[in-house]
Amino acid sequence: MKAHFLIGSLAPSIETLTWIRGNPIFALERGKIHIVALFATTCGFCSKSLADLGQLQEKYRDIGLEALGVAARERVATADEARARVDTWLNKELPNPTIPIAFEHTGEMNKLWWVAGGSFADPTIFVVDRDNSIAHIGYPDPEDPDLLERVLIKVMDGSWDTSAEAKNAQEKWLEGVLLFPRDCGGEH
């Protein structure tokens, strides 16, 4: 049974997260804009993406932006193993993250966000608007490194939903979802 959410859907919960760095975020707070970055410790450029998110958070924190990184796809048997793997990766790749970092080892976050969102790569970036709806799903784009900031500016001023750029981004995302469909009950 396929159970994808789309841009405009209410954001899933983040309650199952275990926080490993930074100040914990126990829920996506209405009135704030959140960037939820799902990453894997096997991803070669995730540390740069998370560092970039920290810079965006610093730049826009005063107008309600909060970013968080989540290792949600570590294939290990226990929470202790997941914590050790993520901690080792952080110490090597991103020793002083400026955004909170969490992990989730049960597969729930992977299922509710990564799989249901139609993702097929790491890191996957979800922008959640002030109403806790998914405003944008995407990947860091080396050909357009300013894309995420343009999305954020429009989400912040309320013009993203009606913009041509939002429509194009959603169409591009949906093409990928159709090419790489996921069954929410299983792994990728």
Protein backbone atom coordinates (compact mmCIF):
# COMPACT_ATOMS: atom_id res chain seq x y z
CA MET A 1 0.00 0.00 0.00
CA LYS A 2 1.50 3.32 -1.06
CA ALA A 3 1.06 6.25 1.34
CA HIS A 4 2.98 9.20 -0.02
CA PHE A 5 2.52 12.70 1.26
CA LEU A 6 2.79 15.62 -1.09
CA ILE A 7 3.89 19.18 -0.86
CA GLY A 8 1.11 20.92 1.05
CA SER A 9 0.56 17.93 3.36
CA LEU A 10 0.87 18.33 7.12
CA ALA A 11 4.40 17.48 8.26
CA PRO A 12 4.78 14.14 10.05
CA SER A 13 5.86 13.95 13.68
CA ILE A 14 9.44 14.14 14.92
CA GLU A 15 8.62 12.67 18.35
CA THR A 16 10.70 9.51 17.92
CA LEU A 17 14.02 11.31 17.61
CA THR A 18 16.95 10.87 19.98
CA TRP A 19 19.04 14.03 20.20
CA ILE A 20 22.80 13.72 20.05
CA ARG A 21 24.01 17.33 19.48
CA GLY A 22 22.52 20.77 20.09
CA ASN A 23 19.26 21.77 21.72
CA PRO A 24 16.51 19.18 21.23
CA ILE A 25 13.42 20.04 19.22
CA PHE A 26 10.55 17.89 20.41
CA ALA A 27 7.91 19.13 17.97
CA LEU A 28 7.68 21.32 14.90
CA GLU A 29 6.40 24.56 16.38
CA ARG A 30 3.61 26.37 14.55
CA GLY A 31 4.67 29.86 13.58
CA LYS A 32 8.25 28.82 12.83
CA ILE A 33 9.72 27.61 9.57
CA HIS A 34 11.65 24.35 9.89
CA ILE A 35 14.18 22.67 7.68
CA VAL A 36 14.31 18.95 8.37
CA ALA A 37 17.36 17.39 6.72
CA LEU A 38 17.40 13.60 6.60
CA PHE A 39 20.92 12.32 6.09
CA ALA A 40 22.94 9.14 6.31
CA THR A 41 26.43 8.64 7.68
CA THR A 42 27.30 6.94 4.39
CA CYS A 43 26.55 10.14 2.43
CA GLY A 44 29.67 11.79 1.06
CA PHE A 45 28.42 15.37 1.02
CA CYS A 46 25.88 15.40 3.86
CA SER A 47 28.27 17.15 6.26
CA LYS A 48 28.61 20.11 3.87
CA SER A 49 24.84 20.26 3.44
CA LEU A 50 24.29 20.27 7.21
CA ALA A 51 26.93 22.98 7.64
CA ASP A 52 25.19 25.05 4.93
CA LEU A 53 21.88 24.65 6.80
CA GLY A 54 23.58 26.00 9.91
CA GLN A 55 24.58 29.12 7.98
CA LEU A 56 21.01 29.60 6.74
CA GLN A 57 19.67 29.14 10.26
CA GLU A 58 22.06 31.79 11.58
CA LYS A 59 21.04 34.20 8.84
CA TYR A 60 17.27 33.74 9.32
CA ARG A 61 16.94 32.66 12.97
CA ASP A 62 15.45 36.02 14.00
CA ILE A 63 12.56 35.55 11.63
CA GLY A 64 11.71 32.08 12.86
CA LEU A 65 13.90 29.58 10.99
CA GLU A 66 14.95 26.41 12.77
CA ALA A 67 16.97 23.67 11.05
CA LEU A 68 17.65 20.14 12.23
CA GLY A 69 19.58 17.17 10.90
CA VAL A 70 18.31 13.63 11.35
CA ALA A 71 20.20 10.40 10.71
CA ALA A 72 17.14 8.26 10.04
CA ARG A 73 18.52 5.52 7.83
CA GLU A 74 21.27 3.89 9.83
CA ARG A 75 20.87 0.14 9.51
CA VAL A 76 21.83 -1.07 12.96
CA ALA A 77 20.16 -3.29 15.53
CA THR A 78 20.10 -0.98 18.56
CA ALA A 79 19.85 2.65 19.55
CA ASP A 80 23.31 2.39 21.13
CA GLU A 81 24.80 1.25 17.81
CA ALA A 82 23.02 4.07 15.96
CA ARG A 83 24.23 6.65 18.49
CA ALA A 84 27.82 5.36 18.22
CA ARG A 85 27.75 5.42 14.42
CA VAL A 86 26.29 8.93 14.21
CA ASP A 87 28.58 10.21 16.96
CA THR A 88 31.67 8.80 15.21
CA TRP A 89 30.55 10.34 11.91
CA LEU A 90 29.90 13.72 13.52
CA ASN A 91 33.28 13.73 15.26
CA LYS A 92 34.98 13.10 11.91
CA GLU A 93 32.79 15.00 9.43
CA LEU A 94 31.03 17.75 11.40
CA PRO A 95 32.54 18.07 14.88
CA ASN A 96 30.79 21.36 15.76
CA PRO A 97 27.39 21.38 14.08
CA THR A 98 25.45 24.61 14.43
CA ILE A 99 22.09 22.88 14.08
CA PRO A 100 20.64 20.21 16.37
CA ILE A 101 21.41 16.66 15.24
CA ALA A 102 19.29 13.62 16.07
CA PHE A 103 19.03 10.00 15.07
CA GLU A 104 16.16 7.57 14.87
CA HIS A 105 16.94 3.86 14.70
CA THR A 106 13.51 2.19 14.61
CA GLY A 107 12.76 3.13 10.99
CA GLU A 108 9.74 5.24 11.92
CA MET A 109 11.25 8.56 10.81
CA ASN A 110 12.54 6.94 7.63
CA LYS A 111 9.06 5.60 6.88
CA LEU A 112 7.13 8.76 7.82
CA TRP A 113 9.42 11.25 6.07
CA TRP A 114 11.95 9.76 3.64
CA VAL A 115 9.84 6.98 2.14
CA ALA A 116 6.45 8.71 2.33
CA GLY A 117 7.97 11.85 0.83
CA GLY A 118 9.18 9.84 -2.15
CA SER A 119 12.86 10.43 -1.53
CA PHE A 120 15.59 8.37 -3.14
CA ALA A 121 18.81 10.14 -2.06
CA ASP A 122 20.58 11.75 0.86
CA PRO A 123 20.36 14.32 2.16
CA THR A 124 16.69 15.04 1.61
CA ILE A 125 15.65 18.53 2.64
CA PHE A 126 12.09 19.19 3.80
CA VAL A 127 10.97 22.79 4.31
CA VAL A 128 8.03 23.01 6.71
CA ASP A 129 6.10 26.28 6.67
CA ARG A 130 4.64 28.25 9.58
CA ASP A 131 1.42 26.18 9.41
CA ASN A 132 3.42 22.92 9.71
CA SER A 133 2.78 21.97 6.10
CA ILE A 134 5.44 20.62 3.77
CA ALA A 135 6.33 23.58 1.53
CA HIS A 136 9.25 22.03 -0.35
CA ILE A 137 11.08 18.73 -0.70
CA GLY A 138 14.40 18.50 -2.46
CA TYR A 139 18.08 17.79 -2.48
CA PRO A 140 21.01 20.19 -2.38
CA ASP A 141 21.58 21.26 -5.98
CA PRO A 142 25.23 21.92 -6.89
CA GLU A 143 24.03 23.61 -10.09
CA ASP A 144 21.76 25.95 -8.10
CA PRO A 145 23.24 26.34 -4.61
CA ASP A 146 20.95 29.29 -3.79
CA LEU A 147 17.71 27.38 -4.46
CA LEU A 148 17.01 26.55 -0.82
CA GLU A 149 17.54 30.14 0.28
CA ARG A 150 15.18 31.39 -2.46
CA VAL A 151 12.58 28.87 -1.28
CA LEU A 152 13.00 30.01 2.33
CA ILE A 153 12.65 33.70 1.48
CA LYS A 154 9.40 33.00 -0.36
CA VAL A 155 8.10 30.69 2.38
CA MET A 156 8.89 33.41 4.94
CA ASP A 157 7.07 36.14 3.03
CA GLY A 158 4.15 33.87 2.11
CA SER A 159 4.69 33.96 -1.66
CA TRP A 160 6.15 30.46 -2.17
CA ASP A 161 2.88 28.53 -2.57
CA THR A 162 1.74 30.64 -5.51
CA SER A 163 5.10 31.08 -7.22
CA ALA A 164 6.06 29.55 -10.55
CA GLU A 165 9.26 28.32 -8.90
CA ALA A 166 7.20 26.32 -6.37
CA LYS A 167 5.17 24.76 -9.15
CA ASN A 168 8.33 23.83 -11.07
CA ALA A 169 10.00 22.43 -7.94
CA GLN A 170 6.93 20.31 -7.14
CA GLU A 171 6.72 18.99 -10.71
CA LYS A 172 10.44 18.11 -10.63
CA TRP A 173 9.98 16.34 -7.29
CA LEU A 174 6.93 14.41 -8.49
CA GLU A 175 8.83 13.22 -11.57
CA GLY A 176 11.40 11.67 -9.23
CA VAL A 177 8.67 10.12 -7.05
CA LEU A 178 7.11 8.52 -10.11
CA LEU A 179 10.49 7.23 -11.31
CA PHE A 180 11.42 5.81 -7.90
CA PRO A 181 8.15 4.91 -6.12
CA ARG A 182 8.40 3.67 -2.54
CA ASP A 183 6.18 1.38 -0.56
CA CYS A 184 5.86 3.01 2.85
CA GLY A 185 5.91 -0.35 4.57
CA GLY A 186 9.37 -1.30 3.42
CA GLU A 187 12.89 -0.15 2.90
CA HIS A 188 14.05 1.47 -0.28
